[in-house]
PDB file of C-alpha atoms and ligand atoms in Angstrom:
ATOM      1  CA  MET A  29      -6.304 -14.288   6.306  1.00  0.00           C
ATOM      2  CA  GLN A  30      -5.128 -12.872   9.566  1.00  0.00           C
ATOM      3  CA  PHE A  31      -5.623  -9.323   8.343  1.00  0.00           C
ATOM      4  CA  ARG A  32      -9.405  -9.513   8.375  1.00  0.00           C
ATOM      5  CA  ASN A  33      -9.317  -8.335  11.968  1.00  0.00           C
ATOM      6  CA  PRO A  34      -6.901  -5.429  12.225  1.00  0.00           C
ATOM      7  CA  PRO A  35      -4.507  -5.900  15.107  1.00  0.00           C
ATOM      8  CA  ASN A  36      -5.246  -3.858  18.160  1.00  0.00           C
ATOM      9  CA  VAL A  37      -3.017  -0.792  18.019  1.00  0.00           C
ATOM     10  CA  ALA A  38      -2.729  -0.421  21.775  1.00  0.00           C
ATOM     11  CA  LYS A  39      -1.578  -4.008  22.101  1.00  0.00           C
ATOM     12  CA  LEU A  40       0.929  -3.623  19.282  1.00  0.00           C
ATOM     13  CA  ALA A  41       2.329  -0.466  20.835  1.00  0.00           C
ATOM     14  CA  GLU A  42       2.762  -2.018  24.263  1.00  0.00           C
ATOM     15  CA  ASN A  43       6.384  -2.983  23.793  1.00  0.00           C
ATOM     16  CA  LYS A  44       7.341  -0.213  21.423  1.00  0.00           C
ATOM     17  CA  PRO A  45       9.675   2.537  22.557  1.00  0.00           C
ATOM     18  CA  HIS A  46       8.386   6.073  22.948  1.00  0.00           C
ATOM     19  CA  GLY A  47       9.082   8.339  20.040  1.00  0.00           C
ATOM     20  CA  THR A  48       7.351   6.146  17.485  1.00  0.00           C
ATOM     21  CA  ARG A  49       4.324   6.864  15.374  1.00  0.00           C
ATOM     22  CA  LEU A  50       2.683   3.671  16.611  1.00  0.00           C
ATOM     23  CA  LYS A  51       2.991   4.653  20.250  1.00  0.00           C
ATOM     24  CA  TYR A  52       1.390   7.995  19.433  1.00  0.00           C
ATOM     25  CA  LYS A  53      -1.417   6.265  17.564  1.00  0.00           C
ATOM     26  CA  ALA A  54      -2.016   4.115  20.605  1.00  0.00           C
ATOM     27  CA  GLY A  55      -2.687   7.267  22.585  1.00  0.00           C
ATOM     28  CA  CYS A  56       0.628   8.304  24.124  1.00  0.00           C
ATOM     29  CA  ARG A  57       1.017  12.084  24.119  1.00  0.00           C
ATOM     30  CA  CYS A  58       4.420  12.325  25.740  1.00  0.00           C
ATOM     31  CA  LEU A  59       6.844  14.825  24.246  1.00  0.00           C
ATOM     32  CA  ILE A  60       8.830  12.450  22.074  1.00  0.00           C
ATOM     33  CA  CYS A  61       5.762  10.620  20.789  1.00  0.00           C
ATOM     34  CA  ARG A  62       4.208  13.950  19.836  1.00  0.00           C
ATOM     35  CA  ALA A  63       7.446  14.893  18.129  1.00  0.00           C
ATOM     36  CA  ALA A  64       7.499  11.602  16.233  1.00  0.00           C
ATOM     37  CA  ASN A  65       3.959  12.172  15.084  1.00  0.00           C
ATOM     38  CA  ALA A  66       4.666  15.764  14.055  1.00  0.00           C
ATOM     39  CA  ARG A  67       7.635  14.569  12.006  1.00  0.00           C
ATOM     40  CA  TYR A  68       5.426  12.056  10.277  1.00  0.00           C
ATOM     41  CA  GLU A  69       2.706  14.621   9.525  1.00  0.00           C
ATOM     42  CA  THR A  70       5.239  17.123   8.216  1.00  0.00           C
ATOM     43  CA  SER A  71       6.864  14.689   5.852  1.00  0.00           C
ATOM     44  CA  ARG A  72       3.483  13.550   4.630  1.00  0.00           C
ATOM     45  CA  ALA A  73       2.352  17.155   4.031  1.00  0.00           C
ATOM     46  CA  ARG A  74       5.609  17.884   2.223  1.00  0.00           C
ATOM     47  CA  ALA A  75       5.196  14.813   0.051  1.00  0.00           C
ATOM     48  CA  SER A  76       1.720  15.845  -1.002  1.00  0.00           C
ATOM     49  CA  SER A  77       2.522  19.505  -1.656  1.00  0.00           C
ATOM     50  CA  SER A  78       5.796  18.983  -3.495  1.00  0.00           C
ATOM     51  CA  GLY A  79       4.464  16.061  -5.465  1.00  0.00           C
ATOM     52  CA  ASN A  80       3.462  16.192  -9.066  1.00  0.00           C
ATOM     53  CA  TRP A  81       0.244  17.750 -10.165  1.00  0.00           C
ATOM     54  CA  ASN A  82      -2.525  15.283  -9.456  1.00  0.00           C
ATOM     55  CA  GLY A  83      -5.621  16.830 -10.972  1.00  0.00           C
ATOM     56  CA  LEU A  84      -8.346  15.116 -12.955  1.00  0.00           C
ATOM     57  CA  VAL A  85      -7.770  13.813 -16.445  1.00  0.00           C
ATOM     58  CA  PRO A  86     -10.250  12.119 -18.797  1.00  0.00           C
ATOM     59  CA  ALA A  87     -10.526   8.421 -17.964  1.00  0.00           C
ATOM     60  CA  GLU A  88     -10.459   7.383 -21.610  1.00  0.00           C
ATOM     61  CA  ALA A  89      -6.802   6.321 -21.783  1.00  0.00           C
ATOM     62  CA  ALA A  90      -7.139   4.301 -18.588  1.00  0.00           C
ATOM     63  CA  ARG A  91     -10.359   2.723 -19.877  1.00  0.00           C
ATOM     64  CA  LYS A  92      -8.754   1.672 -23.145  1.00  0.00           C
ATOM     65  CA  HIS A  93      -5.814   0.209 -21.264  1.00  0.00           C
ATOM     66  CA  ILE A  94      -8.092  -1.768 -18.923  1.00  0.00           C
ATOM     67  CA  LEU A  95      -9.996  -3.133 -21.928  1.00  0.00           C
ATOM     68  CA  LYS A  96      -6.760  -4.076 -23.666  1.00  0.00           C
ATOM     69  CA  LEU A  97      -5.520  -5.893 -20.548  1.00  0.00           C
ATOM     70  CA  SER A  98      -8.860  -7.630 -20.271  1.00  0.00           C
ATOM     71  CA  ARG A  99      -8.602  -8.924 -23.849  1.00  0.00           C
ATOM     72  CA  ARG A 100      -5.225 -10.374 -22.883  1.00  0.00           C
ATOM     73  CA  GLY A 101      -6.640 -12.188 -19.909  1.00  0.00           C
ATOM     74  CA  VAL A 102      -5.740  -9.736 -17.169  1.00  0.00           C
ATOM     75  CA  GLY A 103      -8.835  -9.248 -15.068  1.00  0.00           C
ATOM     76  CA  ARG A 104      -9.963  -6.535 -12.729  1.00  0.00           C
ATOM     77  CA  ARG A 105      -8.599  -8.262  -9.654  1.00  0.00           C
ATOM     78  CA  ALA A 106      -5.140  -8.733 -11.108  1.00  0.00           C
ATOM     79  CA  ILE A 107      -5.109  -5.121 -12.287  1.00  0.00           C
ATOM     80  CA  ALA A 108      -6.101  -3.990  -8.801  1.00  0.00           C
ATOM     81  CA  ALA A 109      -3.328  -6.065  -7.230  1.00  0.00           C
ATOM     82  CA  ALA A 110      -0.711  -4.757  -9.617  1.00  0.00           C
ATOM     83  CA  SER A 111      -1.769  -1.107  -9.561  1.00  0.00           C
ATOM     84  CA  ASP A 112      -3.084  -0.570  -6.039  1.00  0.00           C
ATOM     85  CA  VAL A 113      -6.214   0.989  -7.562  1.00  0.00           C
ATOM     86  CA  ALA A 114      -9.424  -0.304  -5.952  1.00  0.00           C
ATOM     87  CA  GLU A 115     -11.408  -2.881  -7.904  1.00  0.00           C
ATOM     88  CA  ARG A 116     -14.573  -0.793  -7.747  1.00  0.00           C
ATOM     89  CA  VAL A 117     -12.750   2.171  -9.305  1.00  0.00           C
ATOM     90  CA  ILE A 118     -11.463  -0.071 -12.079  1.00  0.00           C
ATOM     91  CA  SER A 119     -15.035  -1.275 -12.700  1.00  0.00           C
ATOM     92  CA  ARG A 120     -16.381   2.243 -12.889  1.00  0.00           C
ATOM     93  CA  ILE A 121     -13.680   3.344 -15.304  1.00  0.00           C
ATOM     94  CA  ARG A 122     -14.121   0.247 -17.424  1.00  0.00           C
ATOM     95  CA  SER A 123     -17.876   0.677 -17.746  1.00  0.00           C
ATOM     96  CA  GLY A 124     -17.560   4.380 -18.527  1.00  0.00           C
ATOM     97  CA  ARG A 125     -19.493   5.387 -15.407  1.00  0.00           C
ATOM     98  CA  GLN A 126     -16.456   7.290 -14.248  1.00  0.00           C
ATOM     99  CA  SER A 127     -15.312   9.743 -16.884  1.00  0.00           C
ATOM    100  CA  ASN A 128     -12.422  11.393 -15.036  1.00  0.00           C
ATOM    101  CA  VAL A 129      -9.622  10.013 -12.908  1.00  0.00           C
ATOM    102  CA  ARG A 130      -6.779  11.440 -10.858  1.00  0.00           C
ATOM    103  CA  LYS A 131      -3.560  11.708 -12.814  1.00  0.00           C
ATOM    104  CA  SER A 132      -1.872   9.394 -10.285  1.00  0.00           C
ATOM    105  CA  THR A 133      -4.606   6.788 -10.826  1.00  0.00           C
ATOM    106  CA  GLU A 134      -4.174   6.976 -14.564  1.00  0.00           C
ATOM    107  CA  ASP A 135      -0.398   6.574 -14.145  1.00  0.00           C
ATOM    108  CA  LYS A 136      -0.811   3.523 -11.933  1.00  0.00           C
ATOM    109  CA  LEU A 137      -3.241   1.868 -14.332  1.00  0.00           C
ATOM    110  CA  LEU A 138      -1.197   2.580 -17.437  1.00  0.00           C
ATOM    111  CA  ALA A 139       1.827   1.064 -15.694  1.00  0.00           C
ATOM    112  CA  VAL A 140       0.117  -2.328 -15.476  1.00  0.00           C
ATOM    113  CA  SER A 141       1.367  -4.653 -18.160  1.00  0.00           C
ATOM    114  CA  ASP A 142      -0.149  -7.875 -19.366  1.00  0.00           C
ATOM    115  CA  GLN A 143       2.409  -9.659 -17.183  1.00  0.00           C
ATOM    116  CA  ALA A 144      -0.036  -9.132 -14.338  1.00  0.00           C
ATOM    117  CA  GLN A 145      -1.845 -12.389 -14.922  1.00  0.00           C
ATOM    118  CA  SER A 146      -2.542 -13.163 -11.322  1.00  0.00           C
ATOM    119  CA  ASP A 147      -1.657 -12.457  -7.730  1.00  0.00           C
ATOM    120  CA  GLY A 148       1.542 -14.315  -8.461  1.00  0.00           C
ATOM    121  CA  ALA A 149       2.528 -11.696 -11.017  1.00  0.00           C
ATOM    122  CA  LEU A 150       5.753  -9.867 -10.308  1.00  0.00           C
ATOM    123  CA  ILE A 151       5.493  -6.157  -9.738  1.00  0.00           C
ATOM    124  CA  PRO A 152       8.112  -3.535  -8.840  1.00  0.00           C
ATOM    125  CA  ALA A 153       9.217  -3.986  -5.229  1.00  0.00           C
ATOM    126  CA  HIS A 154       9.951  -0.328  -4.608  1.00  0.00           C
ATOM    127  CA  GLY A 155       6.690   0.558  -2.828  1.00  0.00           C
ATOM    128  CA  ALA A 156       6.719  -2.499  -0.588  1.00  0.00           C
ATOM    129  CA  ARG A 157      10.364  -1.975   0.330  1.00  0.00           C
ATOM    130  CA  LYS A 158       9.618   1.615   1.312  1.00  0.00           C
ATOM    131  CA  GLN A 159       6.767   0.480   3.533  1.00  0.00           C
ATOM    132  CA  ILE A 160       8.931  -2.164   5.204  1.00  0.00           C
ATOM    133  CA  LYS A 161      11.656   0.420   5.788  1.00  0.00           C
ATOM    134  CA  ALA A 162       9.149   2.758   7.448  1.00  0.00           C
ATOM    135  CA  LEU A 163       7.895  -0.046   9.695  1.00  0.00           C
ATOM    136  CA  LEU A 164      11.441  -0.981  10.718  1.00  0.00           C
ATOM    137  CA  ALA A 165      12.164   2.688  11.452  1.00  0.00           C
ATOM    138  CA  ASP A 166       9.100   2.717  13.658  1.00  0.00           C
ATOM    139  CA  GLY A 167      10.439  -0.035  15.888  1.00  0.00           C
ATOM    140  CA  PHE A 168       9.157  -3.240  14.352  1.00  0.00           C
ATOM    141  CA  THR A 169      11.663  -6.059  14.026  1.00  0.00           C
ATOM    142  CA  LYS A 170      12.140  -8.054  10.853  1.00  0.00           C
ATOM    143  CA  ALA A 171      11.088 -11.214  12.670  1.00  0.00           C
ATOM    144  CA  GLU A 172       7.894  -9.593  13.869  1.00  0.00           C
ATOM    145  CA  LEU A 173       7.004  -8.339  10.394  1.00  0.00           C
ATOM    146  CA  ALA A 174       7.808 -11.722   8.863  1.00  0.00           C
ATOM    147  CA  ARG A 175       5.461 -13.366  11.346  1.00  0.00           C
ATOM    148  CA  ARG A 176       2.669 -10.878  10.672  1.00  0.00           C
ATOM    149  CA  LEU A 177       3.115 -11.399   6.946  1.00  0.00           C
ATOM    150  CA  GLY A 178       2.625 -15.103   7.414  1.00  0.00           C
ATOM    151  CA  TYR A 179       6.199 -16.182   6.664  1.00  0.00           C
ATOM    152  CA  ARG A 180       7.290 -19.417   8.265  1.00  0.00           C
ATOM    153  CA  SER A 181      10.852 -18.296   8.869  1.00  0.00           C
ATOM    154  CA  PRO A 182      11.695 -15.125  10.768  1.00  0.00           C
ATOM    155  CA  SER A 183      13.708 -13.710   7.901  1.00  0.00           C
ATOM    156  CA  LEU A 184      12.024 -11.103   5.811  1.00  0.00           C
ATOM    157  CA  GLN A 185      12.557 -12.114   2.216  1.00  0.00           C
ATOM    158  CA  ILE A 186      11.534  -9.314  -0.101  1.00  0.00           C
ATOM    159  CA  GLY A 187      12.806  -9.236  -3.660  1.00  0.00           C
ATOM    160  CA  LYS A 188      15.229  -6.431  -4.427  1.00  0.00           C
ATOM    161  CA  THR A 189      13.523  -5.192  -7.553  1.00  0.00           C
ATOM    162  CA  ARG A 190      10.370  -7.245  -8.047  1.00  0.00           C
ATOM    163  CA  ILE A 191       7.987  -9.096  -5.757  1.00  0.00           C
ATOM    164  CA  GLN A 192       4.747 -11.000  -6.145  1.00  0.00           C
ATOM    165  CA  ALA A 193       1.629  -8.835  -6.297  1.00  0.00           C
ATOM    166  CA  ARG A 194       0.164 -10.981  -3.521  1.00  0.00           C
ATOM    167  CA  THR A 195       3.081 -10.220  -1.184  1.00  0.00           C
ATOM    168  CA  ALA A 196       2.958  -6.521  -1.992  1.00  0.00           C
ATOM    169  CA  ALA A 197      -0.761  -6.480  -1.221  1.00  0.00           C
ATOM    170  CA  ARG A 198      -0.131  -8.135   2.160  1.00  0.00           C
ATOM    171  CA  ILE A 199       2.597  -5.672   3.056  1.00  0.00           C
ATOM    172  CA  ASP A 200       0.378  -2.798   2.021  1.00  0.00           C
ATOM    173  CA  ARG A 201      -2.484  -3.998   4.218  1.00  0.00           C
ATOM    174  CA  LEU A 202      -0.156  -4.420   7.183  1.00  0.00           C
ATOM    175  CA  PHE A 203       1.333  -0.980   6.590  1.00  0.00           C
ATOM    176  CA  ARG A 204      -2.048   0.684   6.407  1.00  0.00           C
ATOM    177  CA  VAL A 205      -3.261  -0.976   9.568  1.00  0.00           C
ATOM    178  CA  LEU A 206      -0.151  -0.076  11.539  1.00  0.00           C
ATOM    179  CA  MET A 207       0.798   3.319  10.182  1.00  0.00           C
ATOM    180  CA  LYS A 208      -2.298   5.156   9.029  1.00  0.00           C
ATOM    181  CA  GLU A 209      -5.555   6.306  10.512  1.00  0.00           C
TER     182      GLU A 209
HETATM  183 ZN1  LIG B 312       5.288   8.311  24.436  1.00  0.00          ZN
END
């Protein structure tokens, strides 16, 4: 996969306009890049402070759900792809080594149904669509994103409501490389 080596941020930012998060990440500290970054930080801080309570809850419900999925043929990898919870966390919960989890982690795991048989399983497209929207707002073109996602055609075909877990995972990796530290 082409994502093994994260793209060089400076190179990616070369042709981007000022006033984008990516340009800031690449080291530009001009006024509008700083403003773009401040906007990003503010909205992220707001999201985390206004969000739902995300304290620790006992891992038991998540563990039972993982075991139930496992009996139905949904393995750790498929659960990870469908929930965006790391495989090692799923292992620890499953084995009982981890006795508490974040509420958000529990929510994500409980939301996985036994439809998640493989990377080809369909999952809600909402998260991926949000990430694509953020990338487009930051100056990437659809053609460029399609190319980076390994699509043959330059059109960005993302399902309206559901997409394959594999595609969502690719978009998430790209998003994390381009938009986060
Ligand atoms: Zn700048």
